[in-house]
PDB file of C-alpha atoms in Angstrom:
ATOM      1  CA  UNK A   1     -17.200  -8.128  45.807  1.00 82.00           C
ATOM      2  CA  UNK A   2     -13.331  -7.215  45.809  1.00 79.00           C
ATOM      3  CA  UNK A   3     -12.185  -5.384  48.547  1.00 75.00           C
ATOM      4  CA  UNK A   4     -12.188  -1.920  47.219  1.00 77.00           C
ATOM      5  CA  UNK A   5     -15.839  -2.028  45.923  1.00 82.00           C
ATOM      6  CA  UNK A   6     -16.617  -3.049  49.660  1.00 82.00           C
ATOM      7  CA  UNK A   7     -14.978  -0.273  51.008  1.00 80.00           C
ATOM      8  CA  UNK A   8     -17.724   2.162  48.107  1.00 81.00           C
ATOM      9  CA  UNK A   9     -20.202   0.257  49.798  1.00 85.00           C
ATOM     10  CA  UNK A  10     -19.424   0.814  53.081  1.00 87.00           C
ATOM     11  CA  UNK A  11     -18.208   4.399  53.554  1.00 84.00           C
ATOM     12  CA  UNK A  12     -17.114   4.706  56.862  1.00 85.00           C
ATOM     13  CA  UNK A  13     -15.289   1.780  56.616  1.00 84.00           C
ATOM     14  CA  UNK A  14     -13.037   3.181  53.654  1.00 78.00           C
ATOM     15  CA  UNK A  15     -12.781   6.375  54.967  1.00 80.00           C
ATOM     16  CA  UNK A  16     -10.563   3.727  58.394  1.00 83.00           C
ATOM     17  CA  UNK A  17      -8.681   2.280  55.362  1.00 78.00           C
ATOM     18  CA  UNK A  18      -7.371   5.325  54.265  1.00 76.00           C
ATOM     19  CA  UNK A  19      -6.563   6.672  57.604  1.00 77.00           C
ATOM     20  CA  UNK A  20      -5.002   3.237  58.139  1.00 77.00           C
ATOM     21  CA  UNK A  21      -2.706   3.669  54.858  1.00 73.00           C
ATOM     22  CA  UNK A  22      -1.548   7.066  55.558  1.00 70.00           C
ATOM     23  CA  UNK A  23      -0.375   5.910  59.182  1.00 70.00           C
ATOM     24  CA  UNK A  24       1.240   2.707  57.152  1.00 70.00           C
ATOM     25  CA  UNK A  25       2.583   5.671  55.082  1.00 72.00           C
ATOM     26  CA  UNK A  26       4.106   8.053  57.709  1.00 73.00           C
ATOM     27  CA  UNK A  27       7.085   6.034  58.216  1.00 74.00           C
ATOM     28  CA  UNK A  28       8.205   5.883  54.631  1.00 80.00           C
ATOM     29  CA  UNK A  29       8.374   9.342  54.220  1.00 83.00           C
ATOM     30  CA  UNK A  30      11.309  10.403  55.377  1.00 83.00           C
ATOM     31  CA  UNK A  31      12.946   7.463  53.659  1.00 86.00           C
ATOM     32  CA  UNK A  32      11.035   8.728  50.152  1.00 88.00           C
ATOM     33  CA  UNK A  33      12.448  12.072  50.238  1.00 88.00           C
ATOM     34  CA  UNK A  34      15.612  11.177  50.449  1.00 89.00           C
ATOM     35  CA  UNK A  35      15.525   8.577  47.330  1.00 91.00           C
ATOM     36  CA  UNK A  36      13.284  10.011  45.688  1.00 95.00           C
ATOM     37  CA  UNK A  37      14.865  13.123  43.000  1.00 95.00           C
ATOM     38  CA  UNK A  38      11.794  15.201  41.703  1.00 96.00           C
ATOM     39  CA  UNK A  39      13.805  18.323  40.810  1.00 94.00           C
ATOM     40  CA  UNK A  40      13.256  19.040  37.128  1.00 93.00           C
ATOM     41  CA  UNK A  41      10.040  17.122  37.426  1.00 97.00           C
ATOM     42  CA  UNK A  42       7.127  19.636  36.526  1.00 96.00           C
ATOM     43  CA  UNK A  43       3.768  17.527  37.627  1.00 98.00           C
ATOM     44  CA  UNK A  44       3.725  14.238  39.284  1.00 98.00           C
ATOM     45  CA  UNK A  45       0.782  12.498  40.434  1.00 98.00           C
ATOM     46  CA  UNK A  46       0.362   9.807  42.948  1.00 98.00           C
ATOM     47  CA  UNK A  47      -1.872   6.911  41.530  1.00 98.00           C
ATOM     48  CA  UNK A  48      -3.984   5.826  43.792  1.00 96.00           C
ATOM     49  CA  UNK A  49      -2.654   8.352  46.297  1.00 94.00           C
ATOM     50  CA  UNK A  50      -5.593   8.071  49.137  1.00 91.00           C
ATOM     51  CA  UNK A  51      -4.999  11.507  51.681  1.00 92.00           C
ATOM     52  CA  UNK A  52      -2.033  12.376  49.545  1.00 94.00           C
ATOM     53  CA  UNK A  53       0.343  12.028  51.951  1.00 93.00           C
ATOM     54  CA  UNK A  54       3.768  10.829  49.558  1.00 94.00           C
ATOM     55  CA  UNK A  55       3.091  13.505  47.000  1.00 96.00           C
ATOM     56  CA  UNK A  56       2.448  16.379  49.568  1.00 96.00           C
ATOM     57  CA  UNK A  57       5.738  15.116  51.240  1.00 95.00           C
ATOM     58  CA  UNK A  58       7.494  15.439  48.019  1.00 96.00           C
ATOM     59  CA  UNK A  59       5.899  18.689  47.314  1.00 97.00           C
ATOM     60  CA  UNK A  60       6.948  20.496  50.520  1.00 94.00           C
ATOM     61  CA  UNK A  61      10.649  19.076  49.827  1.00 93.00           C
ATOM     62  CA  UNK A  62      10.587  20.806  46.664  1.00 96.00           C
ATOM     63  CA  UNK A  63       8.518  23.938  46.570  1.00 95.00           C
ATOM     64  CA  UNK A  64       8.527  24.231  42.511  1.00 96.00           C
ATOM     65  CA  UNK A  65       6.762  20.657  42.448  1.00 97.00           C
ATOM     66  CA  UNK A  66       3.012  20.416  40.872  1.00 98.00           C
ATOM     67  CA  UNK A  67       0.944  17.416  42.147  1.00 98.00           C
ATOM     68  CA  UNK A  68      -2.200  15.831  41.734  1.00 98.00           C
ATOM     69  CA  UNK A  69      -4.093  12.801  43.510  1.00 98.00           C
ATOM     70  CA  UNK A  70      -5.709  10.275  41.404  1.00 98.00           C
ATOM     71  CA  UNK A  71      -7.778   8.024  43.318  1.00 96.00           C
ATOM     72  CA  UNK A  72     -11.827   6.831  43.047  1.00 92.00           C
ATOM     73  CA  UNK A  73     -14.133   9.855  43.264  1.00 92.00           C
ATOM     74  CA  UNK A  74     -15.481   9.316  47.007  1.00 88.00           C
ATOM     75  CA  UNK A  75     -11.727   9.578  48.239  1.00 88.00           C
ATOM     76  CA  UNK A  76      -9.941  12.310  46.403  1.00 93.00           C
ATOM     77  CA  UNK A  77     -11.340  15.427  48.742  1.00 91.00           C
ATOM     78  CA  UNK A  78      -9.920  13.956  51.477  1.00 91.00           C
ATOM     79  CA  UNK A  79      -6.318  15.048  49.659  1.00 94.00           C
ATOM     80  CA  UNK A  80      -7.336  17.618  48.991  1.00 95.00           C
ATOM     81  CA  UNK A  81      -8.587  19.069  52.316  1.00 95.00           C
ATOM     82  CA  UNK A  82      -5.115  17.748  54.005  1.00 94.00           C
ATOM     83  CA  UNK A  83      -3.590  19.646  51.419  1.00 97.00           C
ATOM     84  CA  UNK A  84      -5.281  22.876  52.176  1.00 97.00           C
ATOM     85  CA  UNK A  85      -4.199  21.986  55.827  1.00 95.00           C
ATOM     86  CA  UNK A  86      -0.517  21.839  54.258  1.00 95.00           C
ATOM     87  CA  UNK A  87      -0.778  25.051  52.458  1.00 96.00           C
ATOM     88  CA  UNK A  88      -0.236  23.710  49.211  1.00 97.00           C
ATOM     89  CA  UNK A  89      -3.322  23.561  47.462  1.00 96.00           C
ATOM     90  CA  UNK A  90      -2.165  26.493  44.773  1.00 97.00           C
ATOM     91  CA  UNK A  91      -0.101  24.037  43.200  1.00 97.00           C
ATOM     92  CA  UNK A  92      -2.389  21.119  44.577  1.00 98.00           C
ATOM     93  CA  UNK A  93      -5.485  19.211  42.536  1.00 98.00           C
ATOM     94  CA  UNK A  94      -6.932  16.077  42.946  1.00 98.00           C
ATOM     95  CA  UNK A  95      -8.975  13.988  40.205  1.00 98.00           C
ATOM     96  CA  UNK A  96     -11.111  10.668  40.264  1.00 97.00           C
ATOM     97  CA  UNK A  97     -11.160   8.091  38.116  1.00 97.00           C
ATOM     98  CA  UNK A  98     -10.259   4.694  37.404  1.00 96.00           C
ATOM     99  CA  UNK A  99      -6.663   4.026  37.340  1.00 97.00           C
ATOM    100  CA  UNK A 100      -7.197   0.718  35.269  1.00 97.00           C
ATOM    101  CA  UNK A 101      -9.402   2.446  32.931  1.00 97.00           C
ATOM    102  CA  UNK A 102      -6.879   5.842  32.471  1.00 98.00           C
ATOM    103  CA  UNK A 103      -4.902   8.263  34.188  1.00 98.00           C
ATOM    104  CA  UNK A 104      -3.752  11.786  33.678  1.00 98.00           C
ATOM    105  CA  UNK A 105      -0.825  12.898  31.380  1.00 98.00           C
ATOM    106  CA  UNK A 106       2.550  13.391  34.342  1.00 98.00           C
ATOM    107  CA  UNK A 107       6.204  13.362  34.141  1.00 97.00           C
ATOM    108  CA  UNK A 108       6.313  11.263  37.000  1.00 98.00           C
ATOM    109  CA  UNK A 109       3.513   8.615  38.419  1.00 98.00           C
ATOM    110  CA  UNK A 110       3.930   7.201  41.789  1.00 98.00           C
ATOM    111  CA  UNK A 111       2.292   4.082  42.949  1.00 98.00           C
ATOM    112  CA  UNK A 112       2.888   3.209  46.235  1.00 94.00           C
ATOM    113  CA  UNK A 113       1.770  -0.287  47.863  1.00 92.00           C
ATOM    114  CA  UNK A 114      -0.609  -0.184  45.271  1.00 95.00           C
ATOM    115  CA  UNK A 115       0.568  -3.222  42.896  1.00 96.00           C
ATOM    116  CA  UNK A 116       0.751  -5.566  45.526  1.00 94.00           C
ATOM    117  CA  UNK A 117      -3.172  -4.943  45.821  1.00 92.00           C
ATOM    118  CA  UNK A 118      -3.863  -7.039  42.611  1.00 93.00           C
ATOM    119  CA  UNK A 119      -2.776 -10.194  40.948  1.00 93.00           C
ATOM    120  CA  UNK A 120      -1.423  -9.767  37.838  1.00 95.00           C
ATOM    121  CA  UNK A 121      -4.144  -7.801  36.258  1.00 94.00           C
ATOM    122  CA  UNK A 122      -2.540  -4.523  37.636  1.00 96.00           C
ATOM    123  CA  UNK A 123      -0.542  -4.792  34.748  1.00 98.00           C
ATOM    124  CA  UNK A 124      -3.384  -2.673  33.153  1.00 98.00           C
ATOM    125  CA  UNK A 125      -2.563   0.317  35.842  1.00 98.00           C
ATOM    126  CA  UNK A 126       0.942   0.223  34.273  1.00 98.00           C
ATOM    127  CA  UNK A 127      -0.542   0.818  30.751  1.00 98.00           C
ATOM    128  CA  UNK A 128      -2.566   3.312  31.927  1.00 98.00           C
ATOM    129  CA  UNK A 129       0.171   5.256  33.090  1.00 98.00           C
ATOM    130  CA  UNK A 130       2.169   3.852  29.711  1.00 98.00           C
ATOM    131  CA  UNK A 131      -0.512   5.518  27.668  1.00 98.00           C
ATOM    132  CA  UNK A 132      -0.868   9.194  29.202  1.00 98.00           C
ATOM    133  CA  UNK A 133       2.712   9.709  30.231  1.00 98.00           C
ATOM    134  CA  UNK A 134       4.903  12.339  29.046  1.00 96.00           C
ATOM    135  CA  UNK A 135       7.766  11.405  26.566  1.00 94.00           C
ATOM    136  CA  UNK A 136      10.307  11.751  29.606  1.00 95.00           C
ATOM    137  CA  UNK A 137       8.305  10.624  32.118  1.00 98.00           C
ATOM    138  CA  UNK A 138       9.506   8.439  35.225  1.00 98.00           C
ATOM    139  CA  UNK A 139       7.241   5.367  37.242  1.00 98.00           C
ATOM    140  CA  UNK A 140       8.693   4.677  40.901  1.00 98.00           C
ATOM    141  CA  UNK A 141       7.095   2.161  42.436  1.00 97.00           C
ATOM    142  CA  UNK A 142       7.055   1.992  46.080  1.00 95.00           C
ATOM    143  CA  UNK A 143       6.511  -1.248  46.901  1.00 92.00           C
ATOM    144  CA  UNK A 144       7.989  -4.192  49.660  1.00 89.00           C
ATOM    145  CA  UNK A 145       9.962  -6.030  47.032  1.00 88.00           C
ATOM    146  CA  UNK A 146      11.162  -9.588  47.723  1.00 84.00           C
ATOM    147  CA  UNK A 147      15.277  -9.205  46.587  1.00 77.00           C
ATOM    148  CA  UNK A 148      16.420 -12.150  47.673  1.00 72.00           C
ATOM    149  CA  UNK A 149      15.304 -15.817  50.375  1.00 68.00           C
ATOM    150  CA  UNK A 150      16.882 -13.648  53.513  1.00 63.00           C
ATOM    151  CA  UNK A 151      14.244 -10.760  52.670  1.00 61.00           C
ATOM    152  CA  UNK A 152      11.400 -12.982  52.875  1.00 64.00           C
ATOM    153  CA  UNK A 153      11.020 -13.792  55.929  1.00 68.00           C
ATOM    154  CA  UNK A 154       9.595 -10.260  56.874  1.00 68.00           C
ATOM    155  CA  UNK A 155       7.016  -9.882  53.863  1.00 76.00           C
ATOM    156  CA  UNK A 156       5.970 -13.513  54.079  1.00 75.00           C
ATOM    157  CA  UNK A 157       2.789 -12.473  56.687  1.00 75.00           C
ATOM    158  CA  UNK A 158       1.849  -9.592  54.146  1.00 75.00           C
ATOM    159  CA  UNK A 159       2.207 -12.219  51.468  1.00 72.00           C
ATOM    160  CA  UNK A 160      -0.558 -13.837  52.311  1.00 75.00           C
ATOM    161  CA  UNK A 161      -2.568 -11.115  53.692  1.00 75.00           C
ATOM    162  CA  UNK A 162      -2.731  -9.576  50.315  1.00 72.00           C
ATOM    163  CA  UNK A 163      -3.842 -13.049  48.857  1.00 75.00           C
ATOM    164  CA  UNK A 164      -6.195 -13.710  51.644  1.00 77.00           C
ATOM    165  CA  UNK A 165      -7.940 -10.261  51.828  1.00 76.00           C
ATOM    166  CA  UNK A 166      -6.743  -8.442  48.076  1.00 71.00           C
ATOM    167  CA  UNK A 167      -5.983 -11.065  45.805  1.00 82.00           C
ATOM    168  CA  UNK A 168      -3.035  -9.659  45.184  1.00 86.00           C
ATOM    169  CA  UNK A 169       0.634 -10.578  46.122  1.00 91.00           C
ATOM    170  CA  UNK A 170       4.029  -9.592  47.098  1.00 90.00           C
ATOM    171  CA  UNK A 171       6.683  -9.659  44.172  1.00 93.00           C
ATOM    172  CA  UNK A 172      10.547 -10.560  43.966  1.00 91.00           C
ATOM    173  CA  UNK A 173      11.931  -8.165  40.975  1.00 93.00           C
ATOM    174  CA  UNK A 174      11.838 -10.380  37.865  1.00 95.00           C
ATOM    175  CA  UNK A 175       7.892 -10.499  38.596  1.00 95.00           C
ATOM    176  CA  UNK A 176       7.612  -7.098  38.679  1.00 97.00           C
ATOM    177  CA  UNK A 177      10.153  -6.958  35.876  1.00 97.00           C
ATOM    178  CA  UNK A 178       7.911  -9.552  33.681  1.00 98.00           C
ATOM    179  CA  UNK A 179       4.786  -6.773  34.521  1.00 98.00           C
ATOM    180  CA  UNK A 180       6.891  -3.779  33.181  1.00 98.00           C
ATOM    181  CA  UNK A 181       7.496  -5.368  30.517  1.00 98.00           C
ATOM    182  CA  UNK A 182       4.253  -6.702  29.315  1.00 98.00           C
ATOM    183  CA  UNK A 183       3.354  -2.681  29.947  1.00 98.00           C
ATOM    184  CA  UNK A 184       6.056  -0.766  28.110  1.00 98.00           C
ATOM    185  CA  UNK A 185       8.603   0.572  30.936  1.00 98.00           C
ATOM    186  CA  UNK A 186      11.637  -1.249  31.612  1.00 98.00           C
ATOM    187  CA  UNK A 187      13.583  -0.521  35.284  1.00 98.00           C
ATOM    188  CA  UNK A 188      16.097   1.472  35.565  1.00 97.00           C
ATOM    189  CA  UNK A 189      17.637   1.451  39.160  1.00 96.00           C
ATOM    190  CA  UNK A 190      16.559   0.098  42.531  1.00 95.00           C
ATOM    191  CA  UNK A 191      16.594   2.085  45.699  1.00 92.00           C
ATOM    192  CA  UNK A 192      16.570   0.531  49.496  1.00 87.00           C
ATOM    193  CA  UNK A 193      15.219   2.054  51.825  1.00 86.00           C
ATOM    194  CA  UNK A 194      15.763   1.731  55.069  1.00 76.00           C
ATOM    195  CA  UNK A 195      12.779  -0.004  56.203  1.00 71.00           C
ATOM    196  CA  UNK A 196      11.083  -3.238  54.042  1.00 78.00           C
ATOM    197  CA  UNK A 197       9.698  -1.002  51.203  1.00 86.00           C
ATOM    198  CA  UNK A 198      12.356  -0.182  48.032  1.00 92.00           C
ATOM    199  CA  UNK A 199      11.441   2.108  45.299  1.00 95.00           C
ATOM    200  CA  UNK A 200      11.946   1.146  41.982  1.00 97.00           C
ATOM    201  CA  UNK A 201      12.315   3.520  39.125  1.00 98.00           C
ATOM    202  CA  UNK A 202      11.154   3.248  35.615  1.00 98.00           C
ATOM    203  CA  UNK A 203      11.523   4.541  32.443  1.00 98.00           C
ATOM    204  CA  UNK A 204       9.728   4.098  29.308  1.00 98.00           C
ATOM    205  CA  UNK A 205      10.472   1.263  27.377  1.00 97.00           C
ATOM    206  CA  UNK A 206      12.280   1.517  23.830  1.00 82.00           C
TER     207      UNK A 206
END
């Protein structure tokens, strides 16, 4: 079995993975809300969001911000009891599902280290999102993107940790560009952050 259907199968196990990804994702959230623009944006949900953590960050930066957690059934109450703990469950929800199945309708989808997970055939996440989102609707993908040899060198370990334990992979941006593609958004700007992680924004393709 793949890893994620190991972590169904062994509960308590998943329940470390997701504590492990929001302490994976504390760092980057400082970083996030500063290149990450969400005003004007009415719901955004975080594919594959785990606890929550990146959307609820975004949400207490701007207090007029809707979002939702999509994630596999056993996982989404954990988001939404941390965001009771937050206060912001009145403009909180959470849904399961299968992101490579569908998703719900958003103006904005975030997927954070969540490509990397997969080989290619995450390209059916994009669609998902291609398929439900609104006409003006943004992607940002959060992701460690290879831009060039010197930038590596640092992802190279995580490179083939994701192959070893995921089957997935880290990307240089004309891979990821070849995925948008092949799922209807084309990129529209690239943001550095300040650690290895960049966030790169999409738009629906013409």
């Amino acid at each position: 079995m793949n890893l994620f259907d190991y972590y169904t199968a062994n509960p308590a196990e998943g329940a470390l993975f997701i504590s492990g990804m929001s302490s994976l994702t504390a760092p980057v959230l400082r970083e996030a809300q500063r290149v990450i623009d969400t005003s004007g944006t009415a719901l955004a949900v975080d594919v594959g969001g785990g606890d929550g953590s990146l959307i609820r960050s975004l949400m207490r930066t701007n207090p007029e911000l809707r979002g939702l957690v999509f994630d596999l059934p056993r996982v989404v109450g954990t988001a939404r009891q941390e965001a009771e703990r937050d206060g912001l469950a009145d403009r909180f929800s959470v849904l399961g599902g299968d992101f490579f199945e569908s998703v719900p309708e958003a103006d904005l989808y975030l997927l954070k280290s969540i490509l990397h997970d997969w080989d290619d055939s995450c390209v059916r996440i994009l669609r998902s999102c291609r398929r439900a989102a609104r006409p003006d609707a943004r992607l940002l993908v959060v992701e460690t993107v290879i831009l060039d040899d010197k930038s590596f060198g640092p992802v190279a370990m995580m490179d083939m940790n994701m192959l070893a334990v995921a089957h997935g992979q880290e990307r240089d941006l004309a891979e990821y560009d070849a995925l948008f593609a092949a799922a209807g958004w084309r990129r529209t700007a690239v943001h550095q952050m300040n650690d290895p992680h960049s966030v790169v924004e999409l738009r629906i393709a013409d």
